[in-house]
């Protein structure tokens, strides 16, 4: 709908966890967003490590995690595109499909600081505002070191933080620990059932 305020929460979501969900909800409340679209990346341009779950598994877990929130949606847009999953291209498609909508790319401070290294950062900044949520371990003051052109597109939100990363979750699972309450039960069950991150799976 025209004038809709849409949050776009991109990520590898390997796996999705309560830090992502909390950040999306906080941004949604702070900016009065109509909805938040989670966009799992099929081929994250800047990431590679052993035991990355398949795109289908990461999408599946994201779908389970957002299911109970009517304001949260998921998009297959990056699943269906070949080549690296560039945020600039994703935002361009959303802009074309949702004519008149205002797009807010929701990121943690770590990701916001990295935007100058992303593919076509200028295009990203011309298509959306970047809503930056706090993240433990990342210093907000670093934002002042970014170029003006980047900084002017950022909306720094004064949100609380949950200290969870997907890396923590993968490490815990691979060493036999529990990740219950770090991510929704449905995601814990999916990880166990599909033997993800244990190093003994497919
Ligand atoms: P990994 O440890 O594999 O890098 P991650 O937990 O950082 O995973 P990503 O998929 O890399 O998750 O991040 C997607 C987006 O979510 C990024 O913008 C990132 O800053 C943000 N994010 C992730 N975890 C948190 C958190 N605990 N609080 C706020 N933002 C977060
Ligand atoms: Mg990350």
PDB file of N, CA and C in Angstrom, residues 51-54 57 190-191 193-202:
ATOM      1  N   UNK A  51      30.147 -25.692   7.646  1.00  0.00           N
ATOM      2  CA  UNK A  51      28.872 -26.006   8.309  1.00  0.00           C
ATOM      3  C   UNK A  51      27.808 -24.914   8.202  1.00  0.00           C
ATOM      4  N   UNK A  52      27.908 -24.051   7.177  1.00  0.00           N
ATOM      5  CA  UNK A  52      26.776 -23.129   6.980  1.00  0.00           C
ATOM      6  C   UNK A  52      25.567 -23.988   6.573  1.00  0.00           C
ATOM      7  N   UNK A  53      24.434 -23.757   7.224  1.00  0.00           N
ATOM      8  CA  UNK A  53      23.238 -24.517   6.870  1.00  0.00           C
ATOM      9  C   UNK A  53      22.809 -24.116   5.457  1.00  0.00           C
ATOM     10  N   UNK A  54      22.079 -25.006   4.801  1.00  0.00           N
ATOM     11  CA  UNK A  54      21.642 -24.711   3.431  1.00  0.00           C
ATOM     12  C   UNK A  54      20.684 -23.521   3.445  1.00  0.00           C
ATOM     13  N   UNK A  57      17.304 -24.605   4.615  1.00  0.00           N
ATOM     14  CA  UNK A  57      17.170 -24.762   6.072  1.00  0.00           C
ATOM     15  C   UNK A  57      17.093 -23.395   6.758  1.00  0.00           C
ATOM     16  N   UNK A 190      13.942 -27.710  15.007  1.00  0.00           N
ATOM     17  CA  UNK A 190      14.372 -27.875  13.612  1.00  0.00           C
ATOM     18  C   UNK A 190      15.869 -28.229  13.573  1.00  0.00           C
ATOM     19  N   UNK A 191      16.651 -27.536  14.413  1.00  0.00           N
ATOM     20  CA  UNK A 191      18.107 -27.791  14.440  1.00  0.00           C
ATOM     21  C   UNK A 191      18.369 -29.241  14.845  1.00  0.00           C
ATOM     22  N   UNK A 193      16.255 -31.853  14.806  1.00  0.00           N
ATOM     23  CA  UNK A 193      15.689 -32.841  13.877  1.00  0.00           C
ATOM     24  C   UNK A 193      16.549 -32.980  12.620  1.00  0.00           C
ATOM     25  N   UNK A 194      17.119 -31.871  12.180  1.00  0.00           N
ATOM     26  CA  UNK A 194      17.887 -31.900  10.933  1.00  0.00           C
ATOM     27  C   UNK A 194      19.393 -31.992  11.175  1.00  0.00           C
ATOM     28  N   UNK A 195      19.717 -32.175  12.454  1.00  0.00           N
ATOM     29  CA  UNK A 195      21.113 -32.423  12.794  1.00  0.00           C
ATOM     30  C   UNK A 195      22.053 -31.318  12.303  1.00  0.00           C
ATOM     31  N   UNK A 196      21.592 -30.063  12.419  1.00  0.00           N
ATOM     32  CA  UNK A 196      22.397 -28.937  11.932  1.00  0.00           C
ATOM     33  C   UNK A 196      23.506 -28.602  12.925  1.00  0.00           C
ATOM     34  N   UNK A 197      24.585 -28.121  12.432  1.00  0.00           N
ATOM     35  CA  UNK A 197      25.721 -27.569  13.192  1.00  0.00           C
ATOM     36  C   UNK A 197      26.442 -28.583  14.079  1.00  0.00           C
ATOM     37  N   UNK A 198      26.098 -29.856  13.938  1.00  0.00           N
ATOM     38  CA  UNK A 198      26.724 -30.817  14.846  1.00  0.00           C
ATOM     39  C   UNK A 198      28.000 -31.376  14.247  1.00  0.00           C
ATOM     40  N   UNK A 199      28.198 -31.162  12.966  1.00  0.00           N
ATOM     41  CA  UNK A 199      29.409 -31.680  12.330  1.00  0.00           C
ATOM     42  C   UNK A 199      29.279 -33.143  11.938  1.00  0.00           C
ATOM     43  N   UNK A 200      28.140 -33.755  12.317  1.00  0.00           N
ATOM     44  CA  UNK A 200      27.963 -35.164  11.978  1.00  0.00           C
ATOM     45  C   UNK A 200      26.882 -35.369  10.934  1.00  0.00           C
ATOM     46  N   UNK A 201      26.289 -34.243  10.515  1.00  0.00           N
ATOM     47  CA  UNK A 201      25.159 -34.340   9.568  1.00  0.00           C
ATOM     48  C   UNK A 201      25.614 -34.556   8.152  1.00  0.00           C
ATOM     49  N   UNK A 202      24.761 -34.140   7.196  1.00  0.00           N
ATOM     50  CA  UNK A 202      24.985 -34.418   5.770  1.00  0.00           C
ATOM     51  C   UNK A 202      26.272 -33.825   5.225  1.00  0.00           C
TER      52      UNK A 202
END
